[in-house]
């Protein structure tokens, strides 16, 4: 077996430079040249995983097939590469320490004093090489969260230094991402912050092999020369990463800059074929030249932060391109919406998505939204909590159970149409204990869900504690809320839908996690398609 090659991506100057997108774009190019590449992220915070983090703090929590609650960058990796990630692709300081402390408690360190160096760094190094040693990958890209110089990042930076030394320069390199700011008053791009951040990296014993410079303006030849000289890298290894209108342009921009070729050269790997980006560019072509335009309301309570619903927004981009449609997602705060204002706030929307979420805040607004979409025949998709709200709305307004609710919101309701899953009842710890990851679902023939998936057996990713209460199945079905998807082992209802509606579907799982550029999710594709058709029909009937 050939030696796996390692690429470490560090960041300097400031956070939010888009390390995840650069890592994903480089991996895409390497994959398109015929290499098996994967990306992993090491995060410096103490939470064992981001599952316990408020989406306001850290953006969406992404979920993998194997049920890991992970950083949202793993979503980008999957969307770009179309290869599933797993728990091994995301490690936090909390997870590293937890595992070292558990080993200490088991007596595995045989009386030694347990220290950051070597015990924590050894644990990090082991985990950094886990996917590489699986034999499944030629190249492993490791993104180090945070910014060099941060106290929290130090053990990671030291581990990278050791690995670069141990693996040798042909087998491991460091790509450093920095910012080259533009000072409008001086009319100049400034290299000093980059010089300082490369110096900080050097103080930890790491020499950057490649510099990726985020910039608002083109880097001149002269400036690249200057950066090369002062940062100790070859000029061809100074890569410009100019602001792009869409993240999906970045692989092409990196190709133009030669990020992939300079990387391969440093790692002593052949360039193989020129990257095959045919499908990728077809997607971009459609994304940039839409024939239709629709407005979808995203009703949720974390709408202030775009990253909270990252995968949903990206899934709409994929589905929009498939349908040659520009999808404008309009955020609607569920907390400031009620039966009286629903009409005013939701009028003019061509489709409505009720978002996932936890807790009481804003749920009545979500229920009023479902009612508005159901009664006014506006295409509707409810995801996780959104599906649960659709069941509650139906029980309240069609079955007439005015107090119907989820026991998450009201433990004493007489009609808990959504209740806590049996296996959740004795769980006390909050972290990593939900129903997580991929579960099978059987779809009834003749339903809308069956038409959408074109299959009777699917697998989707979950993250929830509450479920559709099977006691109400007959009543709800007889009144018209069809349970079209059911888990074959537990009988849990995973999909509900309504007939005689342009599109009304609620899903207990998260389809957005599985939508990629290469495989836009069928549910999003059909939802967008139904909205376009519905809108066209509506406009036609208005002009007749
Ligand atoms: N709060 C709900 C539950 O735990 C829904 C979760 C979600 O939307 N991800 O079941």
XYZ file of C-alpha atoms and ligand atoms in Angstrom:
554
model
C 0.000 0.000 0.000
C 1.257 3.471 -0.843
C 1.973 5.880 1.959
C -1.009 8.159 2.697
C -0.093 11.803 2.255
C -1.166 14.426 4.778
C -2.073 18.050 4.237
C -2.590 20.268 7.281
C -4.558 23.483 6.846
C -3.988 26.198 9.435
C -5.426 29.694 9.589
C -3.929 33.029 10.542
C -4.828 36.722 11.008
C -8.552 36.203 11.590
C -11.237 33.558 11.799
C -13.949 33.089 9.131
C -11.484 33.059 6.229
C -13.135 29.962 4.813
C -10.576 27.265 5.646
C -13.318 24.660 5.250
C -14.139 25.811 1.720
C -10.463 25.916 0.714
C -9.912 22.429 2.147
C -13.060 21.136 0.396
C -12.068 22.799 -2.901
C -8.565 21.334 -2.818
C -9.975 17.892 -1.984
C -12.441 18.276 -4.866
C -9.617 19.021 -7.318
C -7.532 16.103 -6.052
C -10.569 13.825 -6.279
C -11.274 15.099 -9.811
C -7.698 14.143 -10.732
C -8.340 10.597 -9.552
C -7.080 10.662 -5.943
C -9.079 9.337 -3.004
C -9.165 12.311 -0.656
C -10.931 12.996 2.626
C -11.041 15.942 4.985
C -11.160 16.011 8.755
C -11.573 18.866 11.174
C -9.945 19.300 14.570
C -11.726 21.879 16.717
C -10.117 23.535 19.723
C -13.133 23.851 22.018
C -13.834 21.780 25.140
C -17.308 20.532 24.148
C -16.983 16.832 23.302
C -18.970 17.565 20.159
C -20.957 20.565 18.877
C -24.269 18.792 19.641
C -24.622 20.727 22.889
C -23.832 24.091 21.280
C -26.564 26.605 20.566
C -26.816 27.150 16.787
C -26.377 30.885 17.499
C -22.920 30.118 18.870
C -21.574 27.831 16.253
C -24.056 27.484 13.424
C -25.818 24.271 12.525
C -24.868 20.949 14.049
C -24.217 18.558 11.161
C -25.003 14.841 11.513
C -23.211 11.966 9.773
C -24.528 8.506 8.845
C -22.844 6.961 11.876
C -24.660 9.403 14.141
C -21.847 11.816 14.959
C -22.919 15.365 15.795
C -20.284 17.444 14.045
C -19.052 20.828 12.896
C -20.901 22.274 9.909
C -17.721 22.190 7.814
C -18.253 18.435 7.435
C -21.386 19.365 5.508
C -19.224 21.282 3.045
C -16.870 18.323 2.729
C -19.753 16.009 1.837
C -21.448 18.507 -0.472
C -18.202 19.023 -2.410
C -16.875 15.462 -2.442
C -20.083 13.418 -2.374
C -18.359 10.979 0.002
C -19.883 10.391 3.456
C -17.925 11.500 6.519
C -18.017 9.904 9.965
C -17.180 10.482 13.625
C -13.483 10.129 12.768
C -13.696 13.243 10.557
C -14.369 15.588 13.469
C -12.398 15.714 16.703
C -12.627 18.333 19.438
C -10.319 19.117 22.351
C -13.090 17.844 24.635
C -13.091 14.462 22.905
C -9.295 14.233 23.045
C -9.150 15.049 26.760
C -12.102 12.793 27.571
C -10.389 9.858 25.964
C -7.020 10.566 27.631
C -8.694 10.985 31.028
C -10.649 7.742 30.566
C -7.376 5.950 29.750
C -5.817 7.447 32.875
C -8.737 6.211 34.988
C -8.297 2.718 33.542
C -4.664 2.863 34.606
C -3.350 2.651 31.066
C -0.536 5.129 31.669
C 1.093 2.815 34.232
C 1.821 5.391 36.883
C 3.176 8.079 34.567
C 2.355 11.763 35.007
C -0.182 12.483 32.275
C 0.754 15.666 30.388
C -0.220 17.772 27.387
C 3.052 16.719 25.745
C 3.257 13.785 25.041
C -0.112 12.322 26.119
C -2.552 14.832 24.651
C -0.395 15.361 21.544
C -0.048 11.586 21.056
C -3.821 11.190 21.241
C -4.211 13.999 18.663
C -1.559 12.504 16.366
C -3.197 9.090 16.545
C -6.562 10.539 15.621
C -5.026 12.637 12.832
C -3.765 9.420 11.221
C -6.844 7.256 11.844
C -8.465 7.766 8.434
C -5.065 7.690 6.722
C -4.343 4.273 8.192
C -7.704 2.871 7.057
C -6.263 2.395 3.583
C -9.290 4.103 2.063
C -7.533 7.347 1.205
C -4.488 8.510 -0.730
C -4.635 11.974 0.770
C -6.004 13.186 4.110
C -6.573 16.893 4.563
C -6.756 18.040 8.191
C -8.258 21.407 8.949
C -7.182 22.889 12.274
C -9.963 25.056 13.694
C -9.180 28.468 15.169
C -6.306 30.817 14.402
C -2.574 30.246 15.020
C -1.462 31.957 18.183
C -4.656 31.030 20.052
C -3.955 29.382 23.407
C -6.444 26.609 22.619
C -4.822 25.618 19.330
C -1.340 25.026 20.764
C -1.567 21.228 21.310
C -2.850 20.812 17.741
C -0.097 22.983 16.270
C 2.517 21.038 18.255
C 1.012 17.745 17.003
C 1.167 19.008 13.417
C 4.806 20.022 13.941
C 5.670 16.552 15.220
C 3.822 14.801 12.399
C 5.443 16.965 9.714
C 8.790 15.961 11.211
C 7.933 12.274 11.622
C 6.288 11.766 8.242
C 8.851 13.759 6.261
C 8.374 16.618 3.829
C 7.350 14.424 0.875
C 4.493 12.959 2.925
C 3.111 15.896 4.837
C 2.770 19.609 4.164
C 1.206 22.660 5.766
C -1.056 25.074 3.914
C -1.517 28.336 5.767
C -4.562 30.472 5.042
C -4.266 34.181 5.746
C -5.857 37.513 4.984
C -4.336 40.208 2.781
C -6.453 43.212 3.723
C -7.119 46.156 1.428
C -6.706 49.560 3.002
C -9.062 51.798 1.095
C -7.479 55.021 2.405
C -4.042 53.951 1.170
C -5.485 52.199 -1.895
C -3.209 49.247 -1.121
C -3.209 45.570 -0.217
C -1.196 44.930 2.919
C 1.080 41.934 3.478
C 2.183 42.608 7.052
C -0.588 40.623 8.818
C 0.346 37.599 6.677
C 4.034 38.022 7.497
C 3.219 38.135 11.204
C 0.981 35.118 11.107
C 3.587 33.061 9.213
C 6.089 34.163 11.866
C 3.735 33.015 14.651
C 3.497 29.635 12.945
C 7.309 29.503 12.699
C 7.630 30.192 16.416
C 5.817 26.874 16.888
C 8.271 25.194 14.558
C 6.058 24.969 11.470
C 7.101 26.388 8.128
C 4.163 27.004 5.784
C 4.670 25.208 2.451
C 1.827 26.975 0.687
C 0.133 30.289 1.462
C -3.489 30.788 0.511
C -4.272 34.497 0.734
C -7.855 35.657 1.116
C -8.233 38.992 -0.638
C -10.827 41.358 -2.050
C -8.530 42.400 -4.937
C -6.162 40.611 -7.323
C -2.655 40.063 -5.942
C -0.092 41.601 -8.282
C 3.038 39.743 -9.332
C 5.102 42.096 -7.249
C 3.010 41.460 -4.173
C 3.216 37.686 -4.634
C 7.005 38.030 -4.907
C 7.100 40.052 -1.716
C 4.922 37.533 0.163
C 7.108 34.679 -1.095
C 10.319 36.353 0.010
C 9.159 37.409 3.447
C 7.162 34.279 4.210
C 9.764 31.832 3.033
C 7.662 30.081 0.360
C 8.108 29.632 -3.398
C 6.294 32.260 -5.507
C 4.184 29.554 -7.167
C 3.079 28.563 -3.667
C 1.490 31.964 -3.042
C -2.128 31.277 -3.927
C -4.710 34.010 -4.226
C -8.179 33.276 -2.875
C -10.278 36.153 -4.119
C -13.824 36.712 -2.809
C -16.246 34.661 -4.902
C -19.963 35.144 -5.514
C -20.606 31.515 -4.575
C -18.560 28.987 -2.608
C -19.045 26.587 -5.522
C -16.750 28.801 -7.677
C -13.807 28.198 -5.355
C -12.604 24.845 -6.844
C -12.305 26.499 -10.281
C -10.554 29.527 -8.792
C -8.083 27.224 -7.009
C -7.539 25.309 -10.234
C -6.643 28.554 -12.032
C -4.231 29.414 -9.237
C -2.663 25.946 -9.343
C -3.311 25.040 -5.707
C -3.714 21.381 -6.669
C -0.583 21.170 -8.828
C 1.672 22.893 -6.329
C 0.282 20.607 -3.585
C 0.936 17.458 -5.649
C 4.430 18.644 -6.508
C 5.290 19.204 -2.847
C 3.943 15.769 -1.967
C 5.862 14.114 -4.804
C 2.652 12.867 -6.435
C 1.955 12.826 -10.186
C -0.621 15.267 -11.571
C -2.454 12.371 -13.300
C -5.236 13.640 -15.573
C -6.542 17.212 -15.662
C -9.395 17.480 -13.163
C -12.715 16.240 -14.469
C -15.114 18.957 -13.330
C -17.731 18.395 -16.045
C -20.661 17.656 -13.728
C -19.563 20.327 -11.304
C -19.468 22.959 -14.050
C -22.835 21.853 -15.415
C -24.256 22.442 -11.965
C -22.615 25.885 -11.824
C -23.898 26.739 -15.271
C -27.482 25.970 -14.216
C -27.059 27.671 -10.859
C -25.924 30.871 -12.541
C -28.451 30.923 -15.390
C -31.838 30.261 -13.829
C -35.002 30.310 -15.912
C -37.395 30.658 -12.985
C -37.377 32.438 -9.662
C -39.243 31.516 -6.476
C -39.483 32.794 -2.917
C -39.445 30.252 -0.113
C -40.132 31.263 3.481
C -37.852 29.570 5.997
C -39.776 29.724 9.246
C -37.595 29.144 12.293
C -36.300 30.688 15.460
C -32.578 30.814 14.689
C -33.019 32.901 11.534
C -30.708 35.732 12.656
C -27.650 33.600 11.953
C -27.396 32.281 8.379
C -25.183 29.385 9.474
C -27.931 27.941 11.715
C -29.673 26.429 8.719
C -26.588 25.999 6.515
C -27.419 22.586 5.043
C -31.004 23.619 4.231
C -29.776 26.709 2.367
C -27.217 24.648 0.431
C -29.797 21.948 -0.384
C -31.953 24.682 -1.950
C -28.979 25.776 -4.077
C -28.528 22.198 -5.345
C -32.260 21.692 -5.947
C -32.540 25.151 -7.518
C -29.827 24.322 -10.048
C -31.490 21.011 -10.950
C -34.721 22.912 -11.620
C -32.908 25.857 -13.264
C -34.528 28.031 -10.648
C -33.256 30.839 -8.481
C -34.468 30.044 -4.976
C -34.701 33.092 -2.739
C -34.899 31.931 0.853
C -36.695 34.474 3.001
C -36.227 34.131 6.743
C -39.336 34.431 8.850
C -38.980 34.512 12.631
C -41.502 32.077 14.097
C -41.543 33.901 17.418
C -43.017 37.051 15.894
C -45.733 35.309 13.944
C -49.233 34.307 15.007
C -52.607 33.375 13.540
C -53.447 37.075 13.047
C -50.189 38.108 11.390
C -49.549 34.854 9.467
C -51.382 36.057 6.371
C -49.456 39.336 6.297
C -46.059 37.771 6.944
C -46.423 34.776 4.653
C -48.312 36.353 1.766
C -46.400 36.349 -1.473
C -44.302 33.318 -0.568
C -44.341 30.593 -3.200
C -43.378 27.859 -0.756
C -42.882 27.422 2.979
C -40.382 25.356 4.962
C -40.821 24.960 8.699
C -37.403 24.389 10.220
C -36.025 21.947 12.779
C -35.547 23.147 16.345
C -35.799 22.489 20.050
C -37.930 23.873 22.872
C -41.005 25.984 23.265
C -39.944 29.329 21.846
C -41.668 30.200 18.583
C -43.589 26.950 18.189
C -47.078 28.474 18.081
C -45.872 30.585 15.149
C -44.743 27.423 13.427
C -48.138 25.775 13.972
C -49.938 28.861 12.580
C -47.584 28.744 9.594
C -48.461 25.106 8.855
C -52.145 25.961 9.020
C -51.678 28.832 6.596
C -49.751 26.603 4.143
C -52.244 23.740 4.423
C -55.382 25.847 4.051
C -54.044 28.126 1.328
C -52.464 25.267 -0.586
C -48.952 26.710 -0.451
C -46.292 24.020 -1.073
C -44.982 22.989 2.343
C -42.047 21.027 3.697
C -41.639 20.416 7.421
C -38.330 19.102 8.714
C -38.041 17.329 12.082
C -39.664 19.821 14.492
C -41.381 21.203 11.369
C -42.932 17.777 10.726
C -43.979 17.489 14.367
C -45.677 20.899 14.112
C -47.551 19.684 11.027
C -48.909 16.711 12.998
C -49.943 18.979 15.887
C -51.607 21.449 13.543
C -53.584 18.682 11.888
C -54.652 17.200 15.222
C -55.764 20.616 16.469
C -57.520 22.019 13.434
C -58.747 18.940 11.593
C -59.316 16.402 14.385
C -60.439 19.180 16.701
C -58.096 18.383 19.621
C -57.518 21.980 20.586
C -54.823 21.148 23.155
C -52.900 18.682 20.948
C -49.179 19.206 21.459
C -45.789 17.626 21.775
C -44.853 16.515 25.267
C -41.636 18.478 24.688
C -43.752 21.646 24.851
C -46.494 20.599 27.266
C -46.014 17.489 29.356
C -49.591 17.568 30.588
C -51.438 17.824 27.308
C -54.364 15.422 26.954
C -53.414 14.775 23.364
C -49.654 14.231 23.078
C -49.648 13.531 19.336
C -45.864 13.881 19.543
C -44.232 12.302 22.565
C -40.882 11.286 23.986
C -39.478 8.110 22.440
C -39.591 5.148 24.810
C -35.817 4.653 24.806
C -35.317 8.348 25.681
C -37.298 8.165 28.911
C -34.435 7.194 31.211
C -31.766 9.294 29.553
C -30.356 12.111 31.656
C -27.237 13.251 29.789
C -27.895 15.729 27.001
C -24.775 15.156 24.862
C -24.877 12.524 22.101
C -28.004 10.829 23.423
C -30.662 11.668 20.827
C -31.861 9.295 18.111
C -28.968 10.036 15.789
C -27.638 9.084 12.390
C -28.970 6.963 9.550
C -32.147 4.902 9.954
C -34.093 2.958 7.397
C -37.548 3.992 6.263
C -40.065 2.014 4.187
C -42.206 4.065 1.869
C -45.767 3.152 0.947
C -46.403 2.728 -2.738
C -48.779 5.166 -4.362
C -47.794 8.024 -2.046
C -46.146 11.320 -2.942
C -43.067 10.244 -0.947
C -42.772 7.136 -3.127
C -42.962 9.240 -6.257
C -40.326 11.624 -4.916
C -37.817 8.925 -3.956
C -38.733 6.430 -6.669
C -38.020 3.732 -4.117
C -39.662 1.784 -1.280
C -36.636 1.671 0.967
C -34.578 4.718 1.917
C -32.109 5.715 4.605
C -31.987 9.195 6.118
C -30.231 10.925 9.013
C -31.961 11.816 12.267
C -31.458 14.009 15.322
C -34.399 14.063 17.696
C -35.868 12.769 20.975
C -39.594 13.027 20.281
C -41.683 10.989 17.872
C -45.051 10.746 16.172
C -47.368 9.073 18.693
C -48.555 5.832 17.050
C -51.746 5.881 19.157
C -53.116 8.583 16.886
C -52.116 6.884 13.632
C -55.590 5.656 12.610
C -57.360 8.838 13.546
C -54.846 11.055 11.749
C -54.756 8.836 8.661
C -58.537 8.592 8.420
C -58.751 12.363 8.572
C -56.234 12.673 5.720
C -52.750 12.943 7.179
C -51.099 9.970 5.542
C -48.154 8.242 7.201
C -46.260 7.460 4.017
C -42.894 6.493 5.480
C -42.371 4.171 8.436
C -39.276 2.721 10.082
C -39.498 -1.021 9.327
C -38.040 -2.096 12.686
C -39.700 0.263 15.158
C -42.827 1.355 13.258
C -41.896 4.958 13.903
C -43.644 7.305 11.480
C -40.964 9.156 9.516
C -42.977 10.852 6.734
C -46.433 12.411 6.697
C -48.234 13.928 3.730
C -51.578 15.279 2.584
C -53.417 14.601 -0.659
C -55.218 17.300 -2.650
C -52.480 19.780 -1.995
C -49.763 20.936 -4.419
C -47.104 19.606 -2.001
C -47.462 18.968 1.711
C -44.775 16.763 3.264
C -43.335 16.528 6.756
C -40.262 14.414 7.522
C -38.951 13.376 10.929
C -35.409 13.160 9.525
C -33.048 15.735 8.031
C -32.890 15.360 4.234
C -30.706 18.476 3.996
C -27.665 16.634 5.408
C -27.522 14.328 2.407
C -27.874 16.846 -0.416
C -24.672 17.254 -2.449
C -23.704 18.953 -5.708
C -23.445 15.553 -7.400
C -26.651 14.261 -5.761
C -29.165 16.996 -5.001
C -31.685 15.604 -2.529
C -34.886 14.305 -4.220
C -37.126 15.844 -1.563
C -35.705 19.322 -2.117
C -35.663 18.822 -5.893
C -39.360 17.804 -5.892
C -40.311 20.560 -3.468
C -38.713 23.246 -5.662
C -40.239 21.636 -8.759
C -43.719 21.624 -7.194
C -43.323 25.273 -6.209
C -42.290 26.298 -9.734
C -45.239 24.404 -11.256
C -47.685 25.766 -8.722
C -46.468 29.304 -9.298
C -46.657 28.955 -13.091
C -50.216 27.597 -12.844
C -51.217 30.377 -10.488
C -49.824 33.057 -12.775
C -51.545 31.444 -15.767
C -54.919 31.339 -14.027
C -54.483 34.986 -13.056
C -53.910 36.088 -16.650
C -56.839 34.114 -18.111
N -37.165 18.979 19.329
C -37.609 17.912 18.500
C -37.178 16.557 19.027
O -36.273 16.461 19.817
C -37.166 18.096 17.062
C -35.694 18.032 16.872
C -35.218 18.632 15.572
O -35.929 19.400 14.913
N -33.991 18.329 15.180
O -37.748 15.551 18.663
